[in-house]
Amino acid sequence: MDRDMIAETFAFLLLLSAIDGQILAPNTQANVISRTSGNLLRNLTGTQVYKDTIFTSRLDASAPIRRFYRGFREVYSRLLGETGQRNSGNFLQAHVPPTRAFPCQTEGFRSATPPVSVHQVRPGDVDIIAAVGDSLTTATAANSVALWEVMVENRGVSWSIGGQGTWRTHLTLPNIIKEFNPQLFGYSLSDSYNVHRKAQFNVAENIATTSDMPYNAKKLVRRMKLDPRVNMTHHWKIVTYMIGGNDFCSDVCYQANATMWINEMQEKYLIESLRYLRDNLPRTIVNLVPSPLISLSFSMDNVQTPFSCSLTRPIECSCLFGPSYSKDRKLFRSLERKFVKIMERVSFLGELHTPDFTVVFQPFFQDASVFYRGSKNADMSLMSIDCVHLSQKGHAVSANGLWNNMMEPVGKKSLGFRPLFQQFKCPTPDKPYIFTNYNS
């Protein structure tokens, strides 16, 4: 029996144990469902109306399916093994030779004593790194070379929270900050899922939407409080918060009248989760980042994509590429653009800024494209095999963009992708701090 047959057998057995009789549960309220009850088949098919206008991925609609998904991932990952350690392929960044120095001067950019103000934090002052979000933060399929690997989460190479290797092999935000503070911790170490220790403070989940962010925020805080390494009131932290792609890629088209209320609900959950972080994570800078998923999808409209993408995109991003819903993709795009503006506006809310907590909108993903800025040729090596997720190279380019935004004052932040290391901003003696709304 080959690996595929073993995986399918395990998946079927897990599904049978997970359903637990709910597949025949009566449908008492048409197609109205909640996260924890309802007819399983109806919860997974057709347009949904959620109680209390809560919108979430349909795969999160019932406890049995969540148990099945978690069990399936465990079996799947053990059968496939780790893919994140691959060191050859055009989906990887080119390694930087030892003869080339780190692009920035690192001496002098950690304060002699930890700063009191969030507006005087140097890169070396950051002790803890964390992230909330979806599959682009879990680095799903970043190192995949086959379609059956697209469920593997290569968290160690994630642009915002991966700590695998060094900046020479895997450019990530943690691997950049480690050059300023080698004692940095919290970054993901290798392939892992949310529940694994190696994920550390990367609490992102595949298929997550904005409505999941209050839970994501609480999970992050709880995880930090349980970690004996963390001193909440002493350590400075960076949390990168990126969300929104799944709202428009795989959720909005399945819910009745969602186009009428989705932006309102997104703003509600966004503010709720940021308030929770403010109240529970002192000494924190939040990088608030719009998702590149929709922009990247539209940038490939006139590109000859691999056949594998034609197979996966109607499934992974059915609202844009599914035959039943793609007619409304321009509407979904306009709603996504509105959400980006909401994110930026929320980042300026006065209540989200205290002496030791701030939110900064980092817009580099806003115009993400497989075309580098000024280039007429698409670089499809930025994308994973499914053309939905980023490759490891795409994560490295994204880390470069995030870092540059952190080194750029508000109102003067760069947008879009550039070739790796073409532009790499650095702190200076005159401007040594990570830019915030109040020190720009």
XYZ file of C-alpha atoms in Angstrom:
440
model
C 0.000 0.000 0.000
C 1.522 3.354 -1.060
C 1.560 6.567 0.964
C -1.447 8.079 -0.807
C -3.617 5.034 -0.053
C -2.473 5.018 3.578
C -3.305 8.724 3.903
C -6.749 8.219 2.370
C -7.483 5.268 4.665
C -6.475 7.206 7.774
C -8.476 10.210 6.617
C -11.603 8.097 6.156
C -11.259 6.482 9.585
C -10.702 9.879 11.216
C -13.751 11.291 9.478
C -15.936 8.427 10.693
C -14.807 8.945 14.275
C -15.169 12.711 14.033
C -18.686 12.813 12.616
C -20.039 11.208 15.787
C -23.578 10.930 14.485
C -23.933 14.595 13.495
C -24.115 13.804 9.805
C -27.759 12.843 10.325
C -28.561 15.649 12.744
C -31.888 17.307 11.985
C -31.856 20.638 10.213
C -34.013 22.689 12.511
C -33.491 26.141 11.075
C -33.066 25.908 7.302
C -29.412 26.633 6.605
C -28.677 28.680 9.733
C -25.695 27.205 11.544
C -23.339 27.887 14.413
C -19.756 26.893 15.049
C -20.731 23.992 17.311
C -24.015 22.545 16.056
C -26.052 21.765 12.978
C -26.168 19.249 10.157
C -22.585 18.522 9.112
C -23.325 18.079 5.410
C -25.343 21.284 5.265
C -22.641 23.127 7.180
C -20.128 22.186 4.505
C -22.222 22.847 1.410
C -24.215 25.737 0.040
C -24.686 29.341 1.086
C -24.713 29.824 4.846
C -26.371 32.236 7.233
C -24.481 32.414 10.508
C -25.976 33.109 13.896
C -25.265 36.626 15.161
C -23.781 37.451 11.732
C -20.591 35.613 12.656
C -18.792 34.674 9.486
C -16.044 32.099 9.420
C -14.619 29.413 7.198
C -17.147 26.643 6.575
C -14.566 24.099 7.670
C -14.780 25.664 11.132
C -18.538 25.223 11.263
C -18.634 22.254 13.640
C -16.468 20.655 16.302
C -16.356 17.272 14.523
C -14.926 18.731 11.340
C -12.319 20.641 13.344
C -11.291 17.412 15.078
C -11.153 15.654 11.729
C -9.044 18.392 10.179
C -6.583 18.410 13.044
C -6.272 14.611 13.014
C -5.895 14.531 9.243
C -3.095 17.104 9.365
C -1.224 15.096 11.986
C -1.391 11.934 9.902
C -0.596 13.798 6.702
C 2.475 15.523 8.130
C 3.902 12.316 9.554
C 3.463 10.464 6.275
C 5.038 13.197 4.164
C 7.749 14.264 6.562
C 9.232 17.769 6.591
C 9.459 19.674 3.332
C 10.835 22.870 4.833
C 14.439 21.653 4.777
C 14.701 21.512 0.980
C 17.713 23.415 -0.318
C 17.297 23.349 -4.090
C 14.649 24.667 -6.467
C 13.718 27.971 -8.086
C 11.121 28.526 -5.340
C 13.984 29.214 -2.885
C 15.856 32.462 -2.383
C 19.421 32.508 -3.652
C 21.768 31.958 -0.716
C 23.910 34.895 0.311
C 27.612 33.950 0.449
C 29.555 34.327 3.732
C 31.728 36.972 2.103
C 28.785 39.366 1.903
C 28.082 41.342 5.064
C 24.638 41.951 6.518
C 23.241 45.049 4.749
C 22.869 47.127 7.952
C 25.188 48.257 10.686
C 23.950 46.467 13.812
C 26.079 48.011 16.540
C 24.374 50.725 18.568
C 20.821 49.714 17.791
C 20.008 48.071 21.117
C 19.397 50.460 23.995
C 21.611 50.270 27.099
C 18.414 49.867 29.157
C 15.010 48.890 27.770
C 13.130 51.990 26.593
C 9.967 53.074 28.369
C 8.271 54.580 25.319
C 7.020 52.476 22.416
C 8.214 55.284 20.154
C 11.838 54.796 21.162
C 12.239 51.101 20.390
C 15.313 50.191 18.363
C 15.447 46.919 16.369
C 17.780 45.388 18.961
C 15.366 46.199 21.787
C 12.872 43.644 20.481
C 13.076 40.479 22.579
C 9.943 38.599 21.478
C 8.450 38.061 18.021
C 4.905 36.802 17.388
C 2.266 36.609 14.676
C -1.443 36.085 14.101
C -3.076 35.406 10.758
C -3.861 32.734 8.194
C -2.067 30.335 5.840
C 0.224 33.030 4.458
C 1.603 33.420 7.989
C 1.806 29.662 8.551
C 3.866 29.511 5.313
C 1.624 26.795 3.942
C 3.125 25.115 0.865
C 6.150 27.433 0.829
C 8.507 24.535 0.050
C 6.058 22.312 -1.806
C 7.000 20.717 -5.117
C 3.884 18.550 -5.500
C 0.172 19.207 -5.037
C -0.166 16.627 -2.272
C 2.215 18.755 -0.177
C 0.101 21.912 -0.165
C -1.186 21.212 3.343
C 2.285 21.214 4.873
C 2.953 24.345 6.951
C 6.583 25.430 6.631
C 6.312 27.872 9.555
C 10.066 28.089 9.975
C 10.373 30.073 6.721
C 7.381 32.395 7.272
C 8.099 36.004 6.272
C 6.954 37.494 9.581
C 7.659 34.804 12.176
C 9.977 32.106 10.775
C 13.369 31.641 12.400
C 14.769 28.723 10.419
C 18.357 29.174 9.219
C 19.674 32.729 8.901
C 19.020 35.734 6.710
C 21.509 34.272 4.222
C 19.313 31.226 3.585
C 15.850 32.352 4.748
C 15.218 36.069 4.898
C 12.491 36.547 7.513
C 11.703 39.309 9.983
C 13.065 37.272 12.943
C 16.259 36.432 11.048
C 16.761 40.126 10.383
C 16.115 41.174 13.982
C 18.399 38.383 15.264
C 21.283 40.303 13.696
C 20.498 43.149 16.122
C 19.493 40.949 19.070
C 20.664 37.305 18.953
C 18.564 36.582 22.082
C 15.296 37.141 20.217
C 12.762 34.339 20.778
C 9.227 33.304 19.830
C 9.841 32.542 16.161
C 8.774 29.278 14.536
C 11.568 26.755 14.211
C 10.574 24.424 11.352
C 7.558 22.681 9.813
C 4.793 22.640 12.409
C 1.126 23.230 13.071
C -0.416 25.662 15.518
C -0.556 23.132 18.336
C 3.092 22.101 18.038
C 5.796 23.518 20.294
C 7.964 24.374 17.291
C 5.323 26.891 16.170
C 6.118 28.946 19.313
C 4.351 32.335 19.075
C 3.010 31.817 15.564
C -0.670 31.193 16.342
C -1.881 31.683 12.763
C -4.293 29.098 11.373
C -5.085 28.003 7.836
C -8.431 29.231 6.498
C -8.674 31.876 9.240
C -10.778 34.958 8.563
C -11.087 38.291 10.344
C -13.780 36.867 12.614
C -11.221 34.413 14.011
C -8.820 37.136 15.119
C -10.253 37.775 18.604
C -9.712 34.077 19.342
C -6.268 34.223 17.712
C -5.310 37.171 19.920
C -6.478 35.402 23.078
C -4.579 32.276 22.123
C -1.377 34.273 21.620
C -1.686 36.001 24.995
C -2.433 32.727 26.744
C 0.551 31.070 25.108
C 2.857 33.895 26.168
C 1.590 33.857 29.739
C 2.325 30.137 29.965
C 5.885 30.533 28.677
C 8.386 30.986 31.547
C 10.775 32.853 29.241
C 8.355 35.749 28.860
C 8.430 38.780 31.115
C 5.341 40.666 29.988
C 6.271 44.002 31.530
C 9.979 43.896 30.670
C 10.330 42.402 27.186
C 9.536 44.432 24.091
C 7.471 42.540 21.519
C 6.562 42.749 17.855
C 3.318 41.111 16.725
C 2.684 40.967 12.991
C -1.049 40.835 12.298
C -2.023 39.951 8.721
C -5.547 38.851 7.757
C -8.302 39.288 5.184
C -7.434 37.089 2.215
C -9.767 34.217 3.058
C -12.642 36.606 3.742
C -12.806 37.351 0.015
C -11.113 34.304 -1.481
C -13.132 31.528 0.095
C -15.826 32.904 2.389
C -17.822 35.917 1.195
C -19.500 34.093 -1.700
C -20.919 31.369 0.563
C -22.886 33.599 2.917
C -26.214 35.244 2.235
C -25.972 39.023 1.791
C -22.353 39.019 2.971
C -21.439 41.779 0.548
C -23.796 44.053 2.475
C -22.168 43.585 5.881
C -18.742 41.992 5.519
C -16.701 45.204 5.842
C -18.669 46.263 8.913
C -18.062 42.915 10.601
C -14.385 42.941 9.618
C -13.892 46.293 11.286
C -15.688 45.065 14.404
C -13.474 41.991 14.820
C -10.333 43.877 13.881
C -10.865 46.470 16.612
C -11.951 43.855 19.148
C -8.769 41.820 18.664
C -6.483 44.858 18.730
C -8.109 46.072 21.944
C -7.447 42.700 23.507
C -3.785 42.841 22.515
C -3.555 46.390 23.865
C -5.017 45.360 27.221
C -2.915 42.222 27.608
C 0.400 42.778 25.837
C 2.293 45.747 27.253
C 5.461 46.835 25.459
C 4.201 45.804 22.046
C 4.362 47.110 18.496
C 1.722 45.608 16.201
C 2.527 45.494 12.497
C -0.925 45.644 10.898
C -0.545 44.248 7.380
C -3.172 43.833 4.633
C -3.269 40.430 2.959
C -1.621 40.161 -0.490
C -3.792 37.217 -1.531
C -6.337 39.084 -3.658
C -3.770 41.419 -5.229
C -1.546 38.497 -6.154
C -4.502 36.607 -7.632
C -5.493 39.519 -9.855
C -1.880 40.110 -10.909
C -1.833 36.638 -12.485
C -4.903 37.206 -14.680
C -2.816 37.641 -17.830
C -0.034 35.238 -16.884
C 0.322 31.705 -18.183
C 0.129 29.833 -14.895
C 1.059 26.161 -14.410
C -1.648 23.518 -14.840
C -1.425 22.771 -11.112
C -2.885 26.215 -10.450
C -5.904 25.513 -12.641
C -6.604 22.503 -10.457
C -6.168 24.103 -7.050
C -7.370 27.698 -7.313
C -11.073 26.882 -7.897
C -10.899 24.838 -4.681
C -8.666 27.010 -2.480
C -10.021 30.330 -3.729
C -13.464 29.452 -5.031
C -14.960 32.940 -4.677
C -12.529 34.259 -7.287
C -11.947 31.179 -9.439
C -14.947 28.899 -8.868
C -17.286 28.877 -11.899
C -20.362 29.577 -9.763
C -18.976 32.729 -8.135
C -16.203 34.194 -10.286
C -18.663 36.514 -12.044
C -18.633 38.621 -8.862
C -14.852 38.698 -8.430
C -14.607 42.427 -9.225
C -17.161 43.146 -6.495
C -15.168 41.046 -4.028
C -12.034 42.910 -5.091
C -13.669 46.271 -4.384
C -14.767 45.073 -0.937
C -11.220 43.887 -0.236
C -9.875 47.328 -1.197
C -12.336 48.871 1.265
C -11.078 46.573 3.998
C -7.504 47.708 3.367
C -8.660 51.297 3.917
C -10.464 50.195 7.081
C -7.256 48.616 8.378
C -5.320 51.797 7.754
C -7.974 53.952 9.433
C -8.170 51.635 12.447
C -4.389 51.861 12.877
C -4.827 55.565 13.658
C -7.520 55.140 16.327
C -6.307 56.965 19.413
C -7.499 54.247 21.769
C -5.007 51.794 20.240
C -1.992 53.892 21.182
C -0.585 54.063 24.715
C 2.902 54.846 26.027
C 3.892 51.183 25.627
C 1.571 49.885 22.900
C 1.040 50.982 19.309
C -0.322 49.796 15.987
C 1.415 50.659 12.724
C -0.124 50.019 9.308
C 2.521 48.446 7.057
C 1.143 48.671 3.491
C 3.824 46.953 1.379
C 1.497 44.017 0.531
C -1.169 46.429 -0.708
C -0.022 46.252 -4.349
C 1.598 42.814 -4.196
C 2.096 41.345 -7.647
C 4.026 38.635 -9.450
C 5.466 41.559 -11.406
C 8.185 43.417 -9.518
C 7.733 47.167 -9.473
C 8.735 48.480 -12.903
C 9.093 45.002 -14.416
C 7.155 43.670 -17.407
C 8.020 40.057 -16.694
C 6.202 37.988 -14.095
C 8.276 36.109 -11.526
C 6.143 33.057 -10.825
C 8.842 31.658 -8.538
C 7.367 33.969 -5.893
C 4.342 31.661 -5.770
C 3.958 28.148 -4.482
C 2.861 25.291 -6.684
C -0.819 26.157 -6.127
C -0.509 29.853 -7.161
C -2.377 30.771 -3.962
C 0.385 30.678 -1.366
C 3.851 32.189 -1.405
C 6.972 30.161 -2.067
C 9.955 30.423 0.276
C 11.374 33.001 -2.119
C 8.063 34.860 -1.938
C 8.282 34.827 1.862
C 11.825 36.232 1.696
C 10.737 39.062 -0.633
C 7.817 39.747 1.726
C 10.143 39.900 4.750
C 12.265 42.429 2.861
C 9.148 44.522 2.226
C 7.957 44.364 5.831
C 11.370 45.319 7.179
C 11.585 48.269 4.795
C 8.157 49.494 5.941
C 9.290 49.296 9.577
C 12.281 51.458 8.691
C 10.145 53.982 6.763
C 8.129 56.810 8.372
C 4.348 56.715 8.248
C 3.170 58.389 5.060
C 6.335 57.466 3.177
C 6.154 53.683 3.166
C 6.937 51.756 -0.011
C 4.428 49.464 -1.737
C 4.694 46.257 -3.731
C 7.456 43.729 -4.313
C 11.025 44.380 -5.363
C 13.742 41.832 -6.141
C 15.319 40.487 -2.975
C 17.837 42.892 -1.401
C 17.400 45.421 -4.220
C 16.252 47.837 -1.523
C 17.021 47.086 2.118
C 16.420 49.954 4.552
C 18.467 50.347 7.731
C 18.209 52.289 10.982
C 20.612 55.215 11.265
C 22.125 57.123 14.204
C 19.764 59.991 13.350
C 16.720 57.730 13.039
C 17.442 54.622 15.128
C 13.874 53.726 16.073
C 11.241 51.518 14.494
C 8.877 54.073 12.982
C 5.463 54.579 14.569
C 2.612 56.997 13.957
C 4.106 59.339 16.561
C 7.831 59.341 15.798
C 7.553 59.609 12.007
